[in-house]
Coordinates of C-alpha atoms in Angstrom, one line a residue:
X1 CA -19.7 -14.0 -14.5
X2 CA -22.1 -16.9 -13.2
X3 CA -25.7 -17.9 -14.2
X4 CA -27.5 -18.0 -10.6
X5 CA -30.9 -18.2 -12.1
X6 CA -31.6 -17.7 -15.8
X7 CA -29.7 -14.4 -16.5
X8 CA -25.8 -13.6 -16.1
X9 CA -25.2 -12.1 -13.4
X10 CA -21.8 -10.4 -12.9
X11 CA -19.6 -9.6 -9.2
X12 CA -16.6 -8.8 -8.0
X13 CA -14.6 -10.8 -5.6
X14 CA -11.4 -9.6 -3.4
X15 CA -9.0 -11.1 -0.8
X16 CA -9.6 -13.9 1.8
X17 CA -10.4 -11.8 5.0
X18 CA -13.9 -11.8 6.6
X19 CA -16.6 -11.9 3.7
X20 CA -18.4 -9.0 3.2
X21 CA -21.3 -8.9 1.0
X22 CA -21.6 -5.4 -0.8
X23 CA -25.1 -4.7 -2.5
X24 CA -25.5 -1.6 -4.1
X25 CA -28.1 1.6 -4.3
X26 CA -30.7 2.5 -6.8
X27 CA -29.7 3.1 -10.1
X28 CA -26.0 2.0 -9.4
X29 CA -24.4 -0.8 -9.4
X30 CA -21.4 -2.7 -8.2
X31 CA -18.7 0.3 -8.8
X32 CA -20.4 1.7 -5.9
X33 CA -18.2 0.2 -4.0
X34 CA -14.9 0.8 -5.8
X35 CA -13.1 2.4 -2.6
X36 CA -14.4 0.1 0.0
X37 CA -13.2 -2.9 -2.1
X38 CA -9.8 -1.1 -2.6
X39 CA -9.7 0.4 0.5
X40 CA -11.0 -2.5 2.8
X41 CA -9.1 -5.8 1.0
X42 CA -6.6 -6.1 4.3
X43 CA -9.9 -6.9 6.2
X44 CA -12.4 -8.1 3.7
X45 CA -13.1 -10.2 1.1
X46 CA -15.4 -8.5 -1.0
X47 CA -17.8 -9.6 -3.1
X48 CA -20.3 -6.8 -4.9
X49 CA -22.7 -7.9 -7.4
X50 CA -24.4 -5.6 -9.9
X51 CA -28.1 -6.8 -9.6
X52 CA -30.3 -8.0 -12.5
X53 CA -30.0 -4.7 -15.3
X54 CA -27.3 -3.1 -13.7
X55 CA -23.7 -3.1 -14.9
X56 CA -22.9 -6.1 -16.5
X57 CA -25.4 -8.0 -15.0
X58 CA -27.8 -8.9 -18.2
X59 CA -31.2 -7.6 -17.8
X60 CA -33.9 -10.4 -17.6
X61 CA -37.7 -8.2 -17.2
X62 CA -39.2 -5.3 -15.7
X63 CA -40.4 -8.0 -12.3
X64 CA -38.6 -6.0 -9.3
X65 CA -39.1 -8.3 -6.5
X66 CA -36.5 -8.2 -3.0
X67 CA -37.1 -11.7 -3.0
X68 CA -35.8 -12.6 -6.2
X69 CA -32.7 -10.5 -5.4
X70 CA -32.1 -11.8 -2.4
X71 CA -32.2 -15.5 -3.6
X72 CA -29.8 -14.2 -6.9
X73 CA -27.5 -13.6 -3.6
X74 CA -27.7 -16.3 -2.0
X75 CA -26.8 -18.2 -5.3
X76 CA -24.1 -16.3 -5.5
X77 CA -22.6 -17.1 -2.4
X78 CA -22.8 -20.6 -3.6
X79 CA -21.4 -20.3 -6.1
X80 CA -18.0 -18.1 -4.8
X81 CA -18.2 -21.3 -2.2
X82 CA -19.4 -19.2 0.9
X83 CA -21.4 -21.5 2.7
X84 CA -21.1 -20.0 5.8
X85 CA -22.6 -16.3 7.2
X86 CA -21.1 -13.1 5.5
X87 CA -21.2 -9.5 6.3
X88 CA -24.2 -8.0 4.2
X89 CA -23.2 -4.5 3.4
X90 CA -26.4 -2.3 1.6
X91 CA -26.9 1.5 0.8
X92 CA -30.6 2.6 0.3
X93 CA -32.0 -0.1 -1.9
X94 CA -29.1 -2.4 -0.6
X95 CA -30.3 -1.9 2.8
X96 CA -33.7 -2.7 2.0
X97 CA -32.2 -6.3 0.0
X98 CA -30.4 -6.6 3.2
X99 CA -33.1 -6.6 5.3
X100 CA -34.7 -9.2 2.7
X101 CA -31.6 -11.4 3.0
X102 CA -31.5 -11.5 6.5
X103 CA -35.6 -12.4 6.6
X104 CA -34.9 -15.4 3.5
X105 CA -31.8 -16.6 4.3
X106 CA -30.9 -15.6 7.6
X107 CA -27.7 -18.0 8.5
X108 CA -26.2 -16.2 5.9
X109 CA -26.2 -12.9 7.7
X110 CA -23.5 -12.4 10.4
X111 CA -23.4 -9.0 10.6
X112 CA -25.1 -5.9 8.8
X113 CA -23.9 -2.7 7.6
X114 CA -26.8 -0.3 6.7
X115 CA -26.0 2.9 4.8
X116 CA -28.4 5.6 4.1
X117 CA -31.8 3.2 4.0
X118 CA -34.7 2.8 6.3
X119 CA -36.6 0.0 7.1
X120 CA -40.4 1.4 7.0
X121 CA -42.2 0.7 3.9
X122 CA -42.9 2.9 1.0
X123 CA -45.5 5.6 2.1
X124 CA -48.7 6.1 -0.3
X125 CA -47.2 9.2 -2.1
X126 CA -43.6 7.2 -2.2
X127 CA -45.5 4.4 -4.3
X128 CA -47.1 7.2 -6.3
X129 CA -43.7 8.8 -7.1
X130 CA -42.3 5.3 -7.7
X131 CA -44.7 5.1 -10.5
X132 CA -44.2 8.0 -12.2
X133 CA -40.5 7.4 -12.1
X134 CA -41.6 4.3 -14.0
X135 CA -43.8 5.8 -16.7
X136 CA -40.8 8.5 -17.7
X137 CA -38.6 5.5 -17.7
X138 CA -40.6 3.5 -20.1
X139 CA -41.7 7.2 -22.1
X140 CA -37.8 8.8 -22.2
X141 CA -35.6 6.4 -21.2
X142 CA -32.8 6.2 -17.9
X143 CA -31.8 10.0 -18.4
X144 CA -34.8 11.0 -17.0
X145 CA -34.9 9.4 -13.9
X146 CA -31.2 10.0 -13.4
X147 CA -31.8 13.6 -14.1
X148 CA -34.1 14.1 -11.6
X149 CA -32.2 11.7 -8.9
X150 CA -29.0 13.5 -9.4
X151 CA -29.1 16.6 -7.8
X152 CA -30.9 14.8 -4.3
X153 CA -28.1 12.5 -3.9
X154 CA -25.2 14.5 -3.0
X155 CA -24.8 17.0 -0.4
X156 CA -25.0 20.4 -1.4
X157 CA -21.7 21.2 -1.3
X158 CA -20.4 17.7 -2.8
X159 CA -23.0 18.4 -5.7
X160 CA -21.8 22.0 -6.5
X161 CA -17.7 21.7 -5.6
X162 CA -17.2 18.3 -6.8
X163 CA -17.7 17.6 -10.7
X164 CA -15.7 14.5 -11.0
X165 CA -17.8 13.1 -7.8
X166 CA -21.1 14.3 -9.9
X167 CA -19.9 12.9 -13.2
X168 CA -19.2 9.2 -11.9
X169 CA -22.5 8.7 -10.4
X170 CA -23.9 10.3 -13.0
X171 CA -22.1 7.9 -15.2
X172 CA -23.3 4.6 -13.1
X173 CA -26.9 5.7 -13.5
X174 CA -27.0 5.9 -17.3
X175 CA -25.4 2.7 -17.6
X176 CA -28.5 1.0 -16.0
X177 CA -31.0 -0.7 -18.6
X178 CA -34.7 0.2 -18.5
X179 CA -35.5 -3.7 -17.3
X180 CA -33.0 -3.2 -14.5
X181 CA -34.8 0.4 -13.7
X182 CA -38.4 -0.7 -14.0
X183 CA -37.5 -3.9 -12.0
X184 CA -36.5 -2.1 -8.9
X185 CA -38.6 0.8 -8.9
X186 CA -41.3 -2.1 -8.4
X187 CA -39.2 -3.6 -5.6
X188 CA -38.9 -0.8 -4.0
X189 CA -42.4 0.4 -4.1
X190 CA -43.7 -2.9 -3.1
X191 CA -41.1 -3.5 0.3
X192 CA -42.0 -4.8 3.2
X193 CA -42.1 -3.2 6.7
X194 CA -38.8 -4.3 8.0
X195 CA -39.2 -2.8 11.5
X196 CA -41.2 -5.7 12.8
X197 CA -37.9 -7.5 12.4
X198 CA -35.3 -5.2 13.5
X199 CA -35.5 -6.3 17.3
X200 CA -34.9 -10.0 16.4
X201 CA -32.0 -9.4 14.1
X202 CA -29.6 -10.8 16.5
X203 CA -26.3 -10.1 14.5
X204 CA -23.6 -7.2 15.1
X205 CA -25.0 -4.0 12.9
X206 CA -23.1 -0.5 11.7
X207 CA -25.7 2.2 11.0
X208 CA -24.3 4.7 8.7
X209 CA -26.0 7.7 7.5
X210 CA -24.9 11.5 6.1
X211 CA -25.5 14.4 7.9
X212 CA -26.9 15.9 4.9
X213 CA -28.7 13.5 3.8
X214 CA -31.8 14.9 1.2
X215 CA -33.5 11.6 0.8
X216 CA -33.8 9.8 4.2
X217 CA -33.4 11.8 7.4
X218 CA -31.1 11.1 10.1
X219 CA -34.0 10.4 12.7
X220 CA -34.7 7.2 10.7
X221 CA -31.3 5.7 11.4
X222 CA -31.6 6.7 14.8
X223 CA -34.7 4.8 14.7
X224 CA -33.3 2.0 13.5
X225 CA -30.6 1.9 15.9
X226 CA -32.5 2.4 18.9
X227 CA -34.9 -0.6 17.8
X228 CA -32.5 -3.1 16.6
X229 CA -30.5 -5.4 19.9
X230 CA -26.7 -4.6 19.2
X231 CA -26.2 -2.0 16.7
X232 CA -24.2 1.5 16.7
X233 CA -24.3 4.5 14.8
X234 CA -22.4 6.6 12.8
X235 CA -23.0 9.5 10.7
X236 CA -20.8 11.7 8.4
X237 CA -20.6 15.0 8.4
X238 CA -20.3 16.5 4.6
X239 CA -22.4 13.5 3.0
X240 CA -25.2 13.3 1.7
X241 CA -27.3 9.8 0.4
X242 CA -23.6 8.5 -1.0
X243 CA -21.7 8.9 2.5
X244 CA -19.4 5.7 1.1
X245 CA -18.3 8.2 -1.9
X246 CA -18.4 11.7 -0.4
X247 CA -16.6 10.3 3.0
X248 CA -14.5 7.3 1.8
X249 CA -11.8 7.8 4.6
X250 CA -14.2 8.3 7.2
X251 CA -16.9 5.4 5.9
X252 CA -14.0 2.5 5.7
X253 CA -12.5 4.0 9.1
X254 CA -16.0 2.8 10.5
X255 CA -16.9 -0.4 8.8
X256 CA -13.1 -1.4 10.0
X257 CA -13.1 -0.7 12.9
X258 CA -16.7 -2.5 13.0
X259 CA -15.0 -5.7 11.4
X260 CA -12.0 -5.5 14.2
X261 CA -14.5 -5.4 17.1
X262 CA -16.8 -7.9 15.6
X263 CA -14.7 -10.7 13.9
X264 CA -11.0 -9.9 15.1
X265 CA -11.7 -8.9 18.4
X266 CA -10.3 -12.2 20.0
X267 CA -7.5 -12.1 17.7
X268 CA -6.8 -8.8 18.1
X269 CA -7.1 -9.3 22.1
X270 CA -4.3 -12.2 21.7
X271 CA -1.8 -10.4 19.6
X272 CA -2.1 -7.2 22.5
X273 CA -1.3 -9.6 25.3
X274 CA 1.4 -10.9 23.6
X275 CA 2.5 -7.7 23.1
X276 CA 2.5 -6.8 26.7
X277 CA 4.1 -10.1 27.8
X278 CA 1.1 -11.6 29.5
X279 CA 0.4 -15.1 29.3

């Protein structure tokens, strides 16, 4: 654990490959990420934080700001003595904390990986909905806003035929505190537009999205794709707003072979000519 502002914050760290920078959805936290981090650690070193009020992160207030996330990351980075650019990796809120990273502390983005987010700012009945999440939180507690997430985050048929899928996110939204809840329900609700900045984001970027996603359509990764300079698209039949948990196989298949082409793609040029004898 490290002290990057004035709260604890705590992350996981993995293997000396290309860095890769995994920030996690809303109410979640860094166990996310459990099979990318085990499934990935030949290519990636992977470091997934649990922001403030999730996991073992301490909780600090109820403030939710993308900046002050964003700047917890960078300390972070610091602090793990990554200097340099890193792969930011985000899923719904992640993405949007991505997007944030990449506008406050751009030379430490080389590359993105946006799963299940958007980059258009909360609509007026979004902000509304935002704040009555906020008033059950602070009137019955987590349950209530994990209750009513729950069933909108799977697809149907990972929500009905897979309990022990259902149970562990269930489980990583009731370990969130209230702070950590209230916090980003107000980052979230208070975003910025990020599509003024998706043609300048210059950096390699992996679009992934579920087919069956309940939350965010599939048009608005299309949109985001066909606005942003050098990005490609995948989506995942069978998942729904947790593609990295209801299609592991399939989700690490992409962001690998996204890290081959990107970062080994000289290296892995080399090693086939010497294969085939040329000079």
């Amino acid at each position: 654990m490290t002290r990057p502002d004035d709260y604890l914050m705590a992350w996981e760290d993995s293997a000396d490959r290309v860095p890769v920078l995994w920030l996690h959805g809303f109410p979640f936290n860094a166990t996310l990420w459990d099979e990318q981090i085990d499934g990935l650690t030949d290519v990636a070193r992977s470091i997934a934080p649990d922001l403030r009020g999730f996991g073992l992160s301490a909780p600090t207030d109820d403030r939710g700001d993308l900046a002050r996330y964003a700047d917890d990351c960078a300390r972070l980075l610091d602090h793990v003595g990554l200097t340099g650019p890193v792969v930011v990796a985000g899923l719904s809120m992640g993405g949007y904390l991505a997007y944030e990273l990449a506008r406050r502390h751009p030379q430490r983005v080389a590359g993105l990986v946006l799963a299940a987010t958007r980059a258009t700012p909360e609509s007026a009945e979004g902000k509304a909905g935002r704040d009555a999440a906020a008033a059950e939180v602070r009137a019955h507690g987590v349950e209530a806003v994990a209750d009513a997430m729950l069933p909108k985050l799977l697809a149907p048929d990972s929500y009905e035929n897979r309990p022990d899928l259902v149970d562990f996110v269930a489980e990583m939204m009731l370990a969130a505190t209230p702070e950590g809840v209230l916090g980003a329900l107000a980052a979230m609700r208070d975003r910025p537009d990020s599509r003024p900045d998706l043609p300048g984001l210059d950096v390699p970027c992996l679009v992934i999205h579920g087919e069956d996603d309940q939350l965010i359509p599939v048009s608005e990764a299309e949109d985001t794709v066909a606005a942003l300079p050098d990005a490609d698209l995948v989506v995942l039949p069978g998942a729904g707003h947790l593609p990295n948990l209801e299609q592991p196989e399939a989700f690490n298949a992409a962001v690998r072979e996204f890290l081959a082409e990107v970062f080994y793609g000289d290296e892995d040029e080399d090693e086939e000519q010497d294969d085939n004898g040329v000079d």
